[in-house]
Each structure stands twice: as C-alpha cells, then as structure tokens.
Amino acid sequence: MGSAYKNKGVQLLLDAVRDYLPMPSEVENIALDQDHGEAEIKLESDTSKPFVGLAFKLEDGRYGQLTYMRVYQARSARATSS
C-alpha cells in the first residue's frame, strides 16, 4: 500500500480512506447492554456519551505491547470547571 519510511503512497491511502469510507456518523452501530437483559443500544458519535470501545488485537512486538482498538462512542476527557 505504501511506505511511511519514504513517504510513498501514504497520502494517497489517507485520501482514499477519507473519500471512499463512510463517516462514523453515517453508520449505525448497535451494542447489547449486558446489565439490562441484552437490550439493544444505538451507539452514536457523540463526545457527551459514555465511552464504548473494543480492543480487538493485542500484540507483543519488538517495541512493547500494542493494543489495536476501535472507539465507537466516547466522552470528552477534558475537565470542566463550574
């Protein structure tokens, strides 16, 4: 696909992701709530909602452990003052 080392094809790949893949707000993701009898919950790309993510691969590589994860929904980590 490309090489970050010599910057070959990386920008083309990123442009293709932007142009051809749907935005997170255009996709409907459904989760099952384990605490409420597996009731369906629609996940939204909204930073005011609680965090929902999935770690789908753990790799112990030569630079240490890498965790690949997908974030479905997240709450802003910034502290608010009153």
Backbone as XML, in Angstrom:
<?xml version="1.0"?>
<chain id="A" units="angstrom">
  <residue number="1" name="MET">
    <atom name="N" x="0.823" y="-1.192" z="0.000"/>
    <atom name="CA" x="0.000" y="0.000" z="0.000"/>
    <atom name="C" x="0.867" y="1.256" z="0.000"/>
  </residue>
  <residue number="2" name="GLY">
    <atom name="N" x="1.866" y="1.277" z="0.860"/>
    <atom name="CA" x="2.680" y="2.468" z="0.945"/>
    <atom name="C" x="3.810" y="2.277" z="1.926"/>
  </residue>
  <residue number="3" name="SER">
    <atom name="N" x="4.642" y="3.293" z="2.053"/>
    <atom name="CA" x="5.777" y="3.231" z="2.952"/>
    <atom name="C" x="5.895" y="4.553" z="3.700"/>
  </residue>
  <residue number="4" name="ALA">
    <atom name="N" x="5.747" y="4.501" z="5.012"/>
    <atom name="CA" x="5.928" y="5.702" z="5.811"/>
    <atom name="C" x="7.398" y="6.108" z="5.837"/>
  </residue>
  <residue number="5" name="TYR">
    <atom name="N" x="8.290" y="5.131" z="5.677"/>
    <atom name="CA" x="9.724" y="5.400" z="5.708"/>
    <atom name="C" x="10.121" y="6.378" z="4.610"/>
  </residue>
  <residue number="6" name="LYS">
    <atom name="N" x="9.643" y="6.163" z="3.403"/>
    <atom name="CA" x="9.987" y="7.050" z="2.292"/>
    <atom name="C" x="8.798" y="7.886" z="1.831"/>
  </residue>
  <residue number="7" name="ASN">
    <atom name="N" x="7.713" y="7.857" z="2.614"/>
    <atom name="CA" x="6.503" y="8.630" z="2.325"/>
    <atom name="C" x="5.955" y="8.343" z="0.932"/>
  </residue>
  <residue number="8" name="LYS">
    <atom name="N" x="5.888" y="7.076" z="0.574"/>
    <atom name="CA" x="5.372" y="6.665" z="-0.727"/>
    <atom name="C" x="3.960" y="6.111" z="-0.565"/>
  </residue>
  <residue number="9" name="GLY">
    <atom name="N" x="2.998" y="6.744" z="-1.151"/>
    <atom name="CA" x="1.636" y="6.245" z="-1.162"/>
    <atom name="C" x="0.826" y="6.501" z="0.093"/>
  </residue>
  <residue number="10" name="VAL">
    <atom name="N" x="1.426" y="7.067" z="1.128"/>
    <atom name="CA" x="0.712" y="7.270" z="2.393"/>
    <atom name="C" x="-0.407" y="8.295" z="2.221"/>
  </residue>
  <residue number="11" name="GLN">
    <atom name="N" x="-0.105" y="9.418" z="1.588"/>
    <atom name="CA" x="-1.131" y="10.446" z="1.397"/>
    <atom name="C" x="-2.253" y="9.933" z="0.506"/>
  </residue>
  <residue number="12" name="LEU">
    <atom name="N" x="-1.932" y="9.140" z="-0.513"/>
    <atom name="CA" x="-2.964" y="8.559" z="-1.379"/>
    <atom name="C" x="-3.881" y="7.627" z="-0.595"/>
  </residue>
  <residue number="13" name="LEU">
    <atom name="N" x="-3.301" y="6.840" z="0.302"/>
    <atom name="CA" x="-4.100" y="5.944" z="1.130"/>
    <atom name="C" x="-5.020" y="6.726" z="2.054"/>
  </residue>
  <residue number="14" name="LEU">
    <atom name="N" x="-4.490" y="7.752" z="2.706"/>
    <atom name="CA" x="-5.316" y="8.566" z="3.605"/>
    <atom name="C" x="-6.423" y="9.298" z="2.842"/>
  </residue>
  <residue number="15" name="ASP">
    <atom name="N" x="-6.124" y="9.784" z="1.643"/>
    <atom name="CA" x="-7.146" y="10.433" z="0.822"/>
    <atom name="C" x="-8.240" y="9.439" z="0.422"/>
  </residue>
  <residue number="16" name="ALA">
    <atom name="N" x="-7.855" y="8.207" z="0.105"/>
    <atom name="CA" x="-8.839" y="7.189" z="-0.271"/>
    <atom name="C" x="-9.734" y="6.831" z="0.911"/>
  </residue>
  <residue number="17" name="VAL">
    <atom name="N" x="-9.167" y="6.739" z="2.113"/>
    <atom name="CA" x="-9.975" y="6.469" z="3.309"/>
    <atom name="C" x="-11.006" y="7.578" z="3.491"/>
  </residue>
  <residue number="18" name="ARG">
    <atom name="N" x="-10.573" y="8.810" z="3.362"/>
    <atom name="CA" x="-11.495" y="9.947" z="3.513"/>
    <atom name="C" x="-12.572" y="9.956" z="2.426"/>
  </residue>
  <residue number="19" name="ASP">
    <atom name="N" x="-12.202" y="9.649" z="1.187"/>
    <atom name="CA" x="-13.132" y="9.753" z="0.064"/>
    <atom name="C" x="-14.107" y="8.587" z="-0.045"/>
  </residue>
  <residue number="20" name="TYR">
    <atom name="N" x="-13.682" y="7.360" z="0.302"/>
    <atom name="CA" x="-14.490" y="6.180" z="-0.002"/>
    <atom name="C" x="-15.136" y="5.497" z="1.203"/>
  </residue>
  <residue number="21" name="LEU">
    <atom name="N" x="-14.617" y="5.703" z="2.398"/>
    <atom name="CA" x="-15.203" y="5.060" z="3.568"/>
    <atom name="C" x="-16.214" y="5.993" z="4.226"/>
  </residue>
  <residue number="22" name="PRO">
    <atom name="N" x="-17.253" y="5.438" z="4.835"/>
    <atom name="CA" x="-18.275" y="6.297" z="5.446"/>
    <atom name="C" x="-17.752" y="6.988" z="6.701"/>
  </residue>
  <residue number="23" name="MET">
    <atom name="N" x="-18.321" y="8.142" z="6.988"/>
    <atom name="CA" x="-18.012" y="8.841" z="8.238"/>
    <atom name="C" x="-18.668" y="8.080" z="9.377"/>
  </residue>
  <residue number="24" name="PRO">
    <atom name="N" x="-18.107" y="8.136" z="10.592"/>
    <atom name="CA" x="-18.717" y="7.423" z="11.720"/>
    <atom name="C" x="-20.172" y="7.804" z="11.950"/>
  </residue>
  <residue number="25" name="SER">
    <atom name="N" x="-20.545" y="9.035" z="11.675"/>
    <atom name="CA" x="-21.935" y="9.457" z="11.879"/>
    <atom name="C" x="-22.886" y="8.885" z="10.831"/>
  </residue>
  <residue number="26" name="GLU">
    <atom name="N" x="-22.357" y="8.313" z="9.748"/>
    <atom name="CA" x="-23.182" y="7.736" z="8.691"/>
    <atom name="C" x="-23.447" y="6.246" z="8.884"/>
  </residue>
  <residue number="27" name="VAL">
    <atom name="N" x="-22.876" y="5.642" z="9.915"/>
    <atom name="CA" x="-23.001" y="4.205" z="10.161"/>
    <atom name="C" x="-23.760" y="3.994" z="11.461"/>
  </residue>
  <residue number="28" name="GLU">
    <atom name="N" x="-24.658" y="3.018" z="11.467"/>
    <atom name="CA" x="-25.396" y="2.707" z="12.687"/>
    <atom name="C" x="-24.750" y="1.515" z="13.381"/>
  </residue>
  <residue number="29" name="ASN">
    <atom name="N" x="-24.289" y="1.709" z="14.600"/>
    <atom name="CA" x="-23.693" y="0.643" z="15.405"/>
    <atom name="C" x="-24.614" y="0.347" z="16.575"/>
  </residue>
  <residue number="30" name="ILE">
    <atom name="N" x="-24.870" y="-0.938" z="16.798"/>
    <atom name="CA" x="-25.748" y="-1.379" z="17.871"/>
    <atom name="C" x="-24.930" y="-2.196" z="18.870"/>
  </residue>
  <residue number="31" name="ALA">
    <atom name="N" x="-25.101" y="-1.904" z="20.165"/>
    <atom name="CA" x="-24.458" y="-2.674" z="21.230"/>
    <atom name="C" x="-25.540" y="-3.358" z="22.051"/>
  </residue>
  <residue number="32" name="LEU">
    <atom name="N" x="-25.135" y="-4.378" z="22.808"/>
    <atom name="CA" x="-26.052" y="-5.082" z="23.695"/>
    <atom name="C" x="-25.684" y="-4.763" z="25.137"/>
  </residue>
  <residue number="33" name="ASP">
    <atom name="N" x="-26.635" y="-4.269" z="25.897"/>
    <atom name="CA" x="-26.420" y="-3.899" z="27.293"/>
    <atom name="C" x="-26.506" y="-5.147" z="28.163"/>
  </residue>
  <residue number="34" name="GLN">
    <atom name="N" x="-25.369" y="-5.587" z="28.688"/>
    <atom name="CA" x="-25.307" y="-6.807" z="29.496"/>
    <atom name="C" x="-26.027" y="-6.664" z="30.829"/>
  </residue>
  <residue number="35" name="ASP">
    <atom name="N" x="-26.157" y="-5.456" z="31.341"/>
    <atom name="CA" x="-26.807" y="-5.229" z="32.629"/>
    <atom name="C" x="-28.329" y="-5.182" z="32.538"/>
  </residue>
  <residue number="36" name="HIS">
    <atom name="N" x="-28.857" y="-5.065" z="31.331"/>
    <atom name="CA" x="-30.309" y="-4.943" z="31.153"/>
    <atom name="C" x="-30.835" y="-5.965" z="30.144"/>
  </residue>
  <residue number="37" name="GLY">
    <atom name="N" x="-30.491" y="-7.228" z="30.340"/>
    <atom name="CA" x="-31.033" y="-8.301" z="29.505"/>
    <atom name="C" x="-30.690" y="-8.199" z="28.036"/>
  </residue>
  <residue number="38" name="GLU">
    <atom name="N" x="-29.505" y="-7.711" z="27.733"/>
    <atom name="CA" x="-29.016" y="-7.562" z="26.371"/>
    <atom name="C" x="-29.931" y="-6.689" z="25.510"/>
  </residue>
  <residue number="39" name="ALA">
    <atom name="N" x="-30.452" y="-5.633" z="26.117"/>
    <atom name="CA" x="-31.249" y="-4.662" z="25.370"/>
    <atom name="C" x="-30.347" y="-3.937" z="24.371"/>
  </residue>
  <residue number="40" name="GLU">
    <atom name="N" x="-30.880" y="-3.676" z="23.186"/>
    <atom name="CA" x="-30.099" y="-3.008" z="22.155"/>
    <atom name="C" x="-29.947" y="-1.523" z="22.473"/>
  </residue>
  <residue number="41" name="ILE">
    <atom name="N" x="-28.736" y="-1.024" z="22.250"/>
    <atom name="CA" x="-28.423" y="0.386" z="22.441"/>
    <atom name="C" x="-27.773" y="0.893" z="21.164"/>
  </residue>
  <residue number="42" name="LYS">
    <atom name="N" x="-28.292" y="1.983" z="20.618"/>
    <atom name="CA" x="-27.682" y="2.583" z="19.439"/>
    <atom name="C" x="-26.503" y="3.444" z="19.891"/>
  </residue>
  <residue number="43" name="LEU">
    <atom name="N" x="-25.334" y="3.175" z="19.331"/>
    <atom name="CA" x="-24.134" y="3.952" z="19.657"/>
    <atom name="C" x="-24.039" y="5.131" z="18.700"/>
  </residue>
  <residue number="44" name="GLU">
    <atom name="N" x="-23.662" y="6.276" z="19.225"/>
    <atom name="CA" x="-23.595" y="7.496" z="18.428"/>
    <atom name="C" x="-22.219" y="8.128" z="18.549"/>
  </residue>
  <residue number="45" name="SER">
    <atom name="N" x="-21.806" y="8.820" z="17.504"/>
    <atom name="CA" x="-20.534" y="9.553" z="17.529"/>
    <atom name="C" x="-20.754" y="10.863" z="18.261"/>
  </residue>
  <residue number="46" name="ASP">
    <atom name="N" x="-20.879" y="10.771" z="19.562"/>
    <atom name="CA" x="-21.194" y="11.931" z="20.385"/>
    <atom name="C" x="-20.241" y="11.938" z="21.581"/>
  </residue>
  <residue number="47" name="THR">
    <atom name="N" x="-19.488" y="13.005" z="21.730"/>
    <atom name="CA" x="-18.495" y="13.067" z="22.802"/>
    <atom name="C" x="-19.106" y="13.245" z="24.176"/>
  </residue>
  <residue number="48" name="SER">
    <atom name="N" x="-20.387" y="13.546" z="24.258"/>
    <atom name="CA" x="-21.016" y="13.699" z="25.569"/>
    <atom name="C" x="-21.513" y="12.366" z="26.125"/>
  </residue>
  <residue number="49" name="LYS">
    <atom name="N" x="-21.459" y="11.301" z="25.319"/>
    <atom name="CA" x="-21.910" y="9.977" z="25.751"/>
    <atom name="C" x="-20.766" y="9.222" z="26.419"/>
  </residue>
  <residue number="50" name="PRO">
    <atom name="N" x="-21.076" y="8.190" z="27.233"/>
    <atom name="CA" x="-20.021" y="7.387" z="27.874"/>
    <atom name="C" x="-19.171" y="6.638" z="26.841"/>
  </residue>
  <residue number="51" name="PHE">
    <atom name="N" x="-17.945" y="6.313" z="27.238"/>
    <atom name="CA" x="-17.008" y="5.603" z="26.374"/>
    <atom name="C" x="-17.464" y="4.180" z="26.071"/>
  </residue>
  <residue number="52" name="VAL">
    <atom name="N" x="-17.412" y="3.801" z="24.799"/>
    <atom name="CA" x="-17.625" y="2.416" z="24.364"/>
    <atom name="C" x="-16.548" y="2.129" z="23.324"/>
  </residue>
  <residue number="53" name="GLY">
    <atom name="N" x="-15.731" y="1.114" z="23.591"/>
    <atom name="CA" x="-14.667" y="0.752" z="22.665"/>
    <atom name="C" x="-14.441" y="-0.742" z="22.674"/>
  </residue>
  <residue number="54" name="LEU">
    <atom name="N" x="-13.676" y="-1.228" z="21.715"/>
    <atom name="CA" x="-13.376" y="-2.644" z="21.599"/>
    <atom name="C" x="-11.895" y="-2.813" z="21.293"/>
  </residue>
  <residue number="55" name="ALA">
    <atom name="N" x="-11.161" y="-3.485" z="22.189"/>
    <atom name="CA" x="-9.773" y="-3.856" z="21.913"/>
    <atom name="C" x="-9.830" y="-5.172" z="21.163"/>
  </residue>
  <residue number="56" name="PHE">
    <atom name="N" x="-9.472" y="-5.154" z="19.858"/>
    <atom name="CA" x="-9.652" y="-6.344" z="19.040"/>
    <atom name="C" x="-8.365" y="-7.088" z="18.737"/>
  </residue>
  <residue number="57" name="LYS">
    <atom name="N" x="-7.232" y="-6.527" z="19.113"/>
    <atom name="CA" x="-5.976" y="-7.248" z="18.882"/>
    <atom name="C" x="-4.927" y="-6.760" z="19.873"/>
  </residue>
  <residue number="58" name="LEU">
    <atom name="N" x="-4.236" y="-7.698" z="20.492"/>
    <atom name="CA" x="-3.106" y="-7.394" z="21.359"/>
    <atom name="C" x="-1.870" y="-8.013" z="20.723"/>
  </residue>
  <residue number="59" name="GLU">
    <atom name="N" x="-0.820" y="-7.239" z="20.655"/>
    <atom name="CA" x="0.397" y="-7.716" z="20.006"/>
    <atom name="C" x="1.595" y="-7.365" z="20.867"/>
  </residue>
  <residue number="60" name="ASP">
    <atom name="N" x="2.434" y="-8.351" z="21.146"/>
    <atom name="CA" x="3.655" y="-8.123" z="21.903"/>
    <atom name="C" x="4.790" y="-8.053" z="20.896"/>
  </residue>
  <residue number="61" name="GLY">
    <atom name="N" x="5.054" y="-6.854" z="20.414"/>
    <atom name="CA" x="6.066" y="-6.661" z="19.379"/>
    <atom name="C" x="7.400" y="-6.248" z="19.938"/>
  </residue>
  <residue number="62" name="ARG">
    <atom name="N" x="8.275" y="-5.873" z="19.053"/>
    <atom name="CA" x="9.621" y="-5.519" z="19.500"/>
    <atom name="C" x="9.671" y="-4.168" z="20.186"/>
  </residue>
  <residue number="63" name="TYR">
    <atom name="N" x="8.616" y="-3.374" z="20.076"/>
    <atom name="CA" x="8.557" y="-2.086" z="20.768"/>
    <atom name="C" x="7.649" y="-2.136" z="21.987"/>
  </residue>
  <residue number="64" name="GLY">
    <atom name="N" x="7.291" y="-3.320" z="22.440"/>
    <atom name="CA" x="6.393" y="-3.462" z="23.580"/>
    <atom name="C" x="5.011" y="-3.899" z="23.131"/>
  </residue>
  <residue number="65" name="GLN">
    <atom name="N" x="4.088" y="-3.895" z="24.054"/>
    <atom name="CA" x="2.733" y="-4.343" z="23.738"/>
    <atom name="C" x="1.964" y="-3.254" z="22.997"/>
  </residue>
  <residue number="66" name="LEU">
    <atom name="N" x="1.346" y="-3.634" z="21.900"/>
    <atom name="CA" x="0.473" y="-2.743" z="21.148"/>
    <atom name="C" x="-0.945" y="-3.244" z="21.290"/>
  </residue>
  <residue number="67" name="THR">
    <atom name="N" x="-1.880" y="-2.352" z="21.496"/>
    <atom name="CA" x="-3.291" y="-2.702" z="21.563"/>
    <atom name="C" x="-4.008" y="-1.947" z="20.460"/>
  </residue>
  <residue number="68" name="TYR">
    <atom name="N" x="-4.640" y="-2.696" z="19.563"/>
    <atom name="CA" x="-5.433" y="-2.099" z="18.500"/>
    <atom name="C" x="-6.871" y="-2.029" z="18.991"/>
  </residue>
  <residue number="69" name="MET">
    <atom name="N" x="-7.452" y="-0.845" z="18.907"/>
    <atom name="CA" x="-8.812" y="-0.729" z="19.399"/>
    <atom name="C" x="-9.630" y="0.195" z="18.521"/>
  </residue>
  <residue number="70" name="ARG">
    <atom name="N" x="-10.921" y="-0.029" z="18.586"/>
    <atom name="CA" x="-11.872" y="0.806" z="17.869"/>
    <atom name="C" x="-12.749" y="1.502" z="18.891"/>
  </residue>
  <residue number="71" name="VAL">
    <atom name="N" x="-12.899" y="2.812" z="18.742"/>
    <atom name="CA" x="-13.749" y="3.595" z="19.624"/>
    <atom name="C" x="-15.078" y="3.812" z="18.916"/>
  </residue>
  <residue number="72" name="TYR">
    <atom name="N" x="-16.151" y="3.379" z="19.550"/>
    <atom name="CA" x="-17.484" y="3.546" z="18.984"/>
    <atom name="C" x="-18.159" y="4.809" z="19.501"/>
  </residue>
  <residue number="73" name="GLN">
    <atom name="N" x="-17.895" y="5.144" z="20.725"/>
    <atom name="CA" x="-18.552" y="6.278" z="21.365"/>
    <atom name="C" x="-17.651" y="6.730" z="22.503"/>
  </residue>
  <residue number="74" name="ALA">
    <atom name="N" x="-17.552" y="8.032" z="22.735"/>
    <atom name="CA" x="-16.631" y="8.480" z="23.787"/>
    <atom name="C" x="-17.122" y="9.732" z="24.471"/>
  </residue>
  <residue number="75" name="ARG">
    <atom name="N" x="-16.704" y="9.853" z="25.702"/>
    <atom name="CA" x="-16.960" y="11.047" z="26.491"/>
    <atom name="C" x="-15.685" y="11.878" z="26.464"/>
  </residue>
  <residue number="76" name="SER">
    <atom name="N" x="-15.831" y="13.171" z="26.415"/>
    <atom name="CA" x="-14.678" y="14.058" z="26.391"/>
    <atom name="C" x="-13.872" y="13.892" z="27.684"/>
  </residue>
  <residue number="77" name="ALA">
    <atom name="N" x="-12.560" y="13.829" z="27.569"/>
    <atom name="CA" x="-11.687" y="13.636" z="28.729"/>
    <atom name="C" x="-11.346" y="14.957" z="29.402"/>
  </residue>
  <residue number="78" name="ARG">
    <atom name="N" x="-11.756" y="16.065" z="28.828"/>
    <atom name="CA" x="-11.432" y="17.372" z="29.409"/>
    <atom name="C" x="-12.237" y="17.605" z="30.680"/>
  </residue>
  <residue number="79" name="ALA">
    <atom name="N" x="-11.568" y="18.156" z="31.656"/>
    <atom name="CA" x="-12.249" y="18.508" z="32.908"/>
    <atom name="C" x="-12.984" y="19.823" z="32.710"/>
  </residue>
  <residue number="80" name="THR">
    <atom name="N" x="-14.161" y="19.902" z="33.305"/>
    <atom name="CA" x="-14.911" y="21.146" z="33.221"/>
    <atom name="C" x="-14.937" y="21.814" z="34.581"/>
  </residue>
  <residue number="81" name="SER">
    <atom name="N" x="-14.836" y="23.104" z="34.584"/>
    <atom name="CA" x="-14.887" y="23.834" z="35.854"/>
    <atom name="C" x="-16.247" y="24.502" z="35.985"/>
  </residue>
  <residue number="82" name="SER">
    <atom name="N" x="-16.722" y="24.614" z="37.212"/>
    <atom name="CA" x="-18.037" y="25.242" z="37.415"/>
    <atom name="C" x="-17.917" y="26.599" z="38.039"/>
  </residue>
</chain>
